[in-house]
Amino acid sequence: MPALDTKLNVWTLAAVLTALYTLAGILKGWWRASLGKRRTIIKGYRRLAPFVRHAYVMALFGEPAWAHKQTAGMYDVDEQQRPVQKRIELTVRTWPLGTMGFLATWCNEDDEVLMYGLTTCSRLLRPALYVGDHEVRLGRTRLSALPLPPHFDRPWAMVGARRFSYAEEHSFGNPGGYQTWVVGVNDAGAPAEPPVGFDSWEPGELAAYRERAVINSVLVSGNVPIDLSTVLPYGIAPDYDRVRLLELRSPARIHLSARWGATVTTARSVLPRCWRRGSTE
């Protein structure tokens, strides 16, 4: 019988087990940061509904990263039962969903969620949502997939020097539980098609925009008499000037990108001019 080196077999087995353990840790971390996180986000979002408590939302998504006060208009009646509008103060809280998007809630003084919204920023977050009885895949479905509301006049739209937003309201009465869905495009999400020239749109130009613009934000409002015109169009998504994350990449990725960029720049500088891309000499 040939002699067997048991020490070599033990060390080989230990190396294999260590490699497998390391690979399992890498795969577990990737799952938690991508597909697993997406599953948790979508599952938590589908458990939300108007008038839930803020503490309930925190149990699903943890502490919000941002919170601020914002006034909004609400319809009411006076002592003579005449319709009037009053101003109320709502607390707007925002959760960053990793680098995939944002969740925002609008709560009254009793911390009831009157409105909540979801914005996607990544291809990984493409949840299938229902706007009334219409299925919408956030970040993929175009505005034209939804019919224009009855008595539709003009959408809420704004294009500034740096920011833009577009929103349109949809409600379906009793079949929709008297809830209101606001869908649209905001610069805090992706993809984002700016409504350039909306002030002078003709009916055909509005239809053309709805054909090419993809819904990246949705805001759900309960059966509350909030005047949405006082918070839209930018209210459909978080205030990007407030919630913008300055650095989304890890330090290791930044270092590798910088090294790769420096290497490519150096290589291009030492190549003969006739070898460089786009040269015809």
Tab-separated table of C-alpha atoms in Angstrom:
chain	number	residue	atom	x	y	z
A	1	MET	CA	0.000	0.000	0.000
A	2	PRO	CA	1.370	3.466	-0.872
A	3	ALA	CA	2.025	5.836	2.021
A	4	LEU	CA	-0.534	8.664	2.453
A	5	ASP	CA	0.476	12.125	3.623
A	6	THR	CA	-2.361	12.913	6.042
A	7	LYS	CA	-0.956	16.357	6.877
A	8	LEU	CA	-1.316	17.451	3.268
A	9	ASN	CA	-4.916	16.209	3.115
A	10	VAL	CA	-5.843	18.027	6.336
A	11	TRP	CA	-4.349	21.321	5.171
A	12	THR	CA	-6.004	20.978	1.774
A	13	LEU	CA	-9.362	20.330	3.405
A	14	ALA	CA	-8.890	23.304	5.720
A	15	ALA	CA	-8.067	25.560	2.766
A	16	VAL	CA	-11.141	24.379	0.865
A	17	LEU	CA	-13.421	24.917	3.873
A	18	THR	CA	-11.970	28.389	4.456
A	19	ALA	CA	-12.510	29.317	0.807
A	20	LEU	CA	-16.093	28.040	0.910
A	21	TYR	CA	-16.789	29.942	4.127
A	22	THR	CA	-15.401	33.153	2.613
A	23	LEU	CA	-17.406	32.674	-0.582
A	24	ALA	CA	-20.573	32.039	1.430
A	25	GLY	CA	-19.989	35.284	3.346
A	26	ILE	CA	-19.502	37.225	0.118
A	27	LEU	CA	-22.675	35.774	-1.409
A	28	LYS	CA	-24.641	36.437	1.776
A	29	GLY	CA	-23.500	40.059	1.845
A	30	TRP	CA	-24.371	40.502	-1.839
A	31	TRP	CA	-27.828	38.996	-1.271
A	32	ARG	CA	-28.544	41.264	1.694
A	33	ALA	CA	-27.446	44.341	-0.242
A	34	SER	CA	-29.306	43.563	-3.480
A	35	LEU	CA	-31.991	40.954	-4.098
A	36	GLY	CA	-32.671	40.218	-0.440
A	37	LYS	CA	-32.958	43.931	0.380
A	38	ARG	CA	-35.281	44.454	-2.583
A	39	ARG	CA	-37.517	41.641	-1.345
A	40	THR	CA	-37.644	43.178	2.137
A	41	ILE	CA	-38.465	46.641	0.751
A	42	ILE	CA	-41.296	45.422	-1.465
A	43	LYS	CA	-42.721	43.204	1.258
A	44	GLY	CA	-42.707	46.075	3.748
A	45	TYR	CA	-44.214	48.546	1.285
A	46	ARG	CA	-47.134	46.244	0.517
A	47	ARG	CA	-47.990	46.183	4.218
A	48	LEU	CA	-48.517	49.954	4.279
A	49	ALA	CA	-51.911	51.631	4.094
A	50	PRO	CA	-53.342	55.073	4.849
A	51	PHE	CA	-53.920	55.880	8.529
A	52	VAL	CA	-51.403	53.372	9.903
A	53	ARG	CA	-49.309	54.595	12.825
A	54	HIS	CA	-45.831	55.982	12.333
A	55	ALA	CA	-44.544	53.431	14.852
A	56	TYR	CA	-45.839	50.674	12.568
A	57	VAL	CA	-43.835	52.066	9.636
A	58	MET	CA	-40.740	52.238	11.849
A	59	ALA	CA	-41.190	48.586	12.750
A	60	LEU	CA	-41.011	47.762	9.038
A	61	PHE	CA	-38.261	50.129	7.878
A	62	GLY	CA	-36.468	51.346	11.012
A	63	GLU	CA	-35.714	54.955	11.906
A	64	PRO	CA	-36.203	57.530	9.135
A	65	ALA	CA	-33.114	59.408	8.046
A	66	TRP	CA	-34.866	62.748	7.469
A	67	ALA	CA	-37.892	64.496	8.976
A	68	HIS	CA	-39.237	68.008	8.504
A	69	LYS	CA	-42.477	69.972	8.816
A	70	GLN	CA	-44.454	71.094	5.779
A	71	THR	CA	-47.759	72.919	5.506
A	72	ALA	CA	-50.522	71.695	3.229
A	73	GLY	CA	-54.052	72.775	2.427
A	74	MET	CA	-57.046	70.799	3.663
A	75	TYR	CA	-60.692	71.275	2.748
A	76	ASP	CA	-63.175	71.795	5.555
A	77	VAL	CA	-66.536	73.476	6.262
A	78	ASP	CA	-67.205	76.477	8.468
A	79	GLU	CA	-70.036	77.023	10.937
A	80	GLN	CA	-72.432	77.791	8.087
A	81	GLN	CA	-71.417	74.558	6.360
A	82	ARG	CA	-69.644	76.474	3.628
A	83	PRO	CA	-66.530	74.915	2.080
A	84	VAL	CA	-63.303	76.534	3.224
A	85	GLN	CA	-59.637	75.660	3.071
A	86	LYS	CA	-57.369	75.672	6.070
A	87	ARG	CA	-53.646	75.115	6.454
A	88	ILE	CA	-52.335	72.164	8.426
A	89	GLU	CA	-48.800	71.151	9.334
A	90	LEU	CA	-47.665	67.664	8.358
A	91	THR	CA	-44.509	65.806	9.305
A	92	VAL	CA	-42.686	64.430	6.280
A	93	ARG	CA	-40.302	61.556	7.009
A	94	THR	CA	-37.996	59.918	4.474
A	95	TRP	CA	-36.168	56.600	4.476
A	96	PRO	CA	-33.286	55.918	2.048
A	97	LEU	CA	-33.718	52.380	0.722
A	98	GLY	CA	-30.018	51.762	0.281
A	99	THR	CA	-29.221	53.097	-3.170
A	100	MET	CA	-32.450	51.695	-4.645
A	101	GLY	CA	-34.860	54.498	-3.834
A	102	PHE	CA	-36.757	56.390	-1.148
A	103	LEU	CA	-39.838	55.869	1.002
A	104	ALA	CA	-41.675	58.926	2.349
A	105	THR	CA	-44.641	59.358	4.692
A	106	TRP	CA	-46.816	62.375	5.495
A	107	CYS	CA	-48.192	62.273	9.053
A	108	ASN	CA	-50.591	64.501	10.976
A	109	GLU	CA	-50.134	65.726	14.551
A	110	ASP	CA	-51.325	62.337	15.860
A	111	ASP	CA	-48.653	60.554	13.784
A	112	GLU	CA	-51.182	58.929	11.498
A	113	VAL	CA	-49.895	58.345	7.970
A	114	LEU	CA	-52.161	60.342	5.674
A	115	MET	CA	-50.009	59.826	2.569
A	116	TYR	CA	-47.038	57.664	1.679
A	117	GLY	CA	-44.916	57.378	-1.435
A	118	LEU	CA	-42.253	55.243	-3.075
A	119	THR	CA	-39.547	56.410	-5.486
A	120	THR	CA	-37.203	54.116	-7.384
A	121	CYS	CA	-33.629	55.021	-8.301
A	122	SER	CA	-32.320	51.651	-9.429
A	123	ARG	CA	-33.066	48.836	-11.843
A	124	LEU	CA	-33.070	46.505	-8.852
A	125	LEU	CA	-36.218	48.150	-7.466
A	126	ARG	CA	-38.992	47.598	-9.997
A	127	PRO	CA	-42.013	46.596	-7.853
A	128	ALA	CA	-45.389	45.813	-9.394
A	129	LEU	CA	-47.951	48.148	-7.774
A	130	TYR	CA	-51.656	48.705	-8.312
A	131	VAL	CA	-53.079	52.117	-9.130
A	132	GLY	CA	-56.749	51.348	-8.696
A	133	ASP	CA	-57.178	48.238	-10.839
A	134	HIS	CA	-54.244	49.096	-13.131
A	135	GLU	CA	-50.944	47.309	-12.560
A	136	VAL	CA	-47.919	49.595	-12.717
A	137	ARG	CA	-44.291	48.497	-12.526
A	138	LEU	CA	-42.384	51.368	-10.983
A	139	GLY	CA	-39.438	52.409	-13.104
A	140	ARG	CA	-40.702	50.570	-16.171
A	141	THR	CA	-44.370	51.398	-16.894
A	142	ARG	CA	-45.007	54.532	-18.950
A	143	LEU	CA	-47.543	57.180	-18.027
A	144	SER	CA	-49.612	56.324	-21.099
A	145	ALA	CA	-50.446	52.928	-19.544
A	146	LEU	CA	-52.894	54.809	-17.291
A	147	PRO	CA	-55.935	56.550	-18.773
A	148	LEU	CA	-56.198	60.271	-18.265
A	149	PRO	CA	-58.546	61.095	-15.377
A	150	PRO	CA	-62.027	62.398	-16.253
A	151	HIS	CA	-62.235	66.186	-16.552
A	152	PHE	CA	-58.435	66.269	-16.810
A	153	ASP	CA	-57.231	69.823	-17.302
A	154	ARG	CA	-53.480	70.060	-16.821
A	155	PRO	CA	-50.945	67.975	-14.909
A	156	TRP	CA	-48.855	69.353	-12.101
A	157	ALA	CA	-45.447	70.023	-13.614
A	158	MET	CA	-42.410	72.142	-12.878
A	159	VAL	CA	-39.035	72.576	-14.558
A	160	GLY	CA	-36.436	74.685	-12.767
A	161	ALA	CA	-32.781	75.470	-13.294
A	162	ARG	CA	-31.739	72.225	-11.572
A	163	ARG	CA	-34.832	70.265	-10.678
A	164	PHE	CA	-38.043	69.082	-12.312
A	165	SER	CA	-41.163	67.096	-11.492
A	166	TYR	CA	-44.376	65.916	-13.138
A	167	ALA	CA	-47.451	64.488	-11.391
A	168	GLU	CA	-50.995	63.507	-12.280
A	169	GLU	CA	-53.802	62.405	-9.962
A	170	HIS	CA	-55.878	59.242	-10.370
A	171	SER	CA	-58.882	58.208	-8.298
A	172	PHE	CA	-61.489	55.550	-8.984
A	173	GLY	CA	-64.237	56.225	-6.441
A	174	ASN	CA	-65.633	53.284	-4.513
A	175	PRO	CA	-63.779	50.573	-6.523
A	176	GLY	CA	-60.567	52.240	-5.407
A	177	GLY	CA	-61.676	52.607	-1.807
A	178	TYR	CA	-61.892	56.384	-2.312
A	179	GLN	CA	-58.126	56.545	-2.238
A	180	THR	CA	-56.064	58.764	-4.494
A	181	TRP	CA	-52.947	57.752	-6.404
A	182	VAL	CA	-50.540	60.343	-7.737
A	183	VAL	CA	-48.050	59.000	-10.268
A	184	GLY	CA	-45.333	60.826	-12.101
A	185	VAL	CA	-41.713	61.587	-12.768
A	186	ASN	CA	-39.347	63.267	-10.327
A	187	ASP	CA	-35.662	64.108	-10.511
A	188	ALA	CA	-35.078	62.199	-7.263
A	189	GLY	CA	-35.844	58.946	-9.101
A	190	ALA	CA	-34.754	57.156	-12.243
A	191	PRO	CA	-35.369	57.016	-15.113
A	192	ALA	CA	-36.460	60.649	-15.222
A	193	GLU	CA	-37.793	62.421	-18.313
A	194	PRO	CA	-38.161	66.197	-17.671
A	195	PRO	CA	-41.429	67.798	-18.889
A	196	VAL	CA	-39.660	70.469	-20.896
A	197	GLY	CA	-41.967	73.155	-22.284
A	198	PHE	CA	-45.047	71.972	-20.377
A	199	ASP	CA	-46.367	75.551	-20.148
A	200	SER	CA	-47.102	75.620	-23.868
A	201	TRP	CA	-47.997	71.982	-24.486
A	202	GLU	CA	-50.701	71.164	-26.959
A	203	PRO	CA	-52.864	68.046	-26.363
A	204	GLY	CA	-50.698	66.064	-28.757
A	205	GLU	CA	-47.493	67.079	-26.955
A	206	LEU	CA	-48.906	65.941	-23.629
A	207	ALA	CA	-49.776	62.562	-25.166
A	208	ALA	CA	-46.265	62.289	-26.632
A	209	TYR	CA	-44.704	63.000	-23.246
A	210	ARG	CA	-46.899	60.387	-21.560
A	211	GLU	CA	-45.815	57.882	-24.216
A	212	ARG	CA	-42.099	58.267	-23.471
A	213	ALA	CA	-42.023	59.170	-19.742
A	214	VAL	CA	-41.609	56.303	-17.263
A	215	ILE	CA	-43.278	56.411	-13.839
A	216	ASN	CA	-40.588	56.513	-11.157
A	217	SER	CA	-42.670	57.787	-8.208
A	218	VAL	CA	-46.080	57.052	-6.740
A	219	LEU	CA	-47.875	58.785	-3.853
A	220	VAL	CA	-50.894	57.187	-2.147
A	221	SER	CA	-53.374	59.335	-0.235
A	222	GLY	CA	-56.172	58.047	1.960
A	223	ASN	CA	-59.722	59.341	2.051
A	224	VAL	CA	-58.672	62.711	3.468
A	225	PRO	CA	-59.585	66.123	2.002
A	226	ILE	CA	-56.002	67.262	1.373
A	227	ASP	CA	-55.538	69.819	-1.368
A	228	LEU	CA	-52.824	68.056	-3.342
A	229	SER	CA	-52.104	71.178	-5.377
A	230	THR	CA	-50.438	72.655	-2.276
A	231	VAL	CA	-47.769	69.917	-2.189
A	232	LEU	CA	-47.425	68.848	-5.832
A	233	PRO	CA	-45.626	68.372	-8.137
A	234	TYR	CA	-42.464	68.097	-6.024
A	235	GLY	CA	-44.312	66.395	-3.172
A	236	ILE	CA	-44.682	63.215	-5.202
A	237	ALA	CA	-41.125	62.316	-4.155
A	238	PRO	CA	-38.670	63.383	-1.435
A	239	ASP	CA	-37.036	66.782	-1.696
A	240	TYR	CA	-33.877	65.838	-3.585
A	241	ASP	CA	-31.985	68.852	-2.262
A	242	ARG	CA	-32.676	67.524	1.224
A	243	VAL	CA	-32.226	63.759	0.816
A	244	ARG	CA	-29.435	63.666	-1.758
A	245	LEU	CA	-26.738	61.225	-0.615
A	246	LEU	CA	-23.319	62.725	-1.287
A	247	GLU	CA	-21.439	59.460	-1.705
A	248	LEU	CA	-23.145	56.214	-2.665
A	249	ARG	CA	-20.097	54.066	-3.342
A	250	SER	CA	-17.918	52.207	-0.867
A	251	PRO	CA	-14.345	53.458	-0.221
A	252	ALA	CA	-12.893	50.322	-1.856
A	253	ARG	CA	-14.900	50.928	-5.005
A	254	ILE	CA	-13.849	54.582	-5.086
A	255	HIS	CA	-10.189	53.567	-4.738
A	256	LEU	CA	-10.440	50.976	-7.509
A	257	SER	CA	-12.238	53.418	-9.801
A	258	ALA	CA	-9.573	56.060	-9.187
A	259	ARG	CA	-6.748	53.563	-9.846
A	260	TRP	CA	-8.457	52.288	-12.992
A	261	GLY	CA	-9.067	55.823	-14.267
A	262	ALA	CA	-5.437	56.794	-13.647
A	263	THR	CA	-4.202	53.641	-15.402
A	264	VAL	CA	-6.396	54.218	-18.442
A	265	THR	CA	-5.363	57.891	-18.658
A	266	THR	CA	-1.684	56.963	-18.470
A	267	ALA	CA	-2.044	54.232	-21.078
A	268	ARG	CA	-3.808	56.588	-23.472
A	269	SER	CA	-1.147	59.251	-23.010
A	270	VAL	CA	1.716	56.909	-23.952
A	271	LEU	CA	0.005	55.330	-26.961
A	272	PRO	CA	0.930	56.630	-30.397
A	273	ARG	CA	-1.639	59.127	-31.594
A	274	CYS	CA	-2.623	56.943	-34.525
A	275	TRP	CA	-3.618	54.155	-32.080
A	276	ARG	CA	-5.961	56.273	-30.014
A	277	ARG	CA	-9.694	55.800	-30.397
A	278	GLY	CA	-11.278	58.066	-32.979
A	279	SER	CA	-8.014	59.007	-34.683
A	280	THR	CA	-7.864	58.738	-38.457
A	281	GLU	CA	-4.152	59.472	-38.867
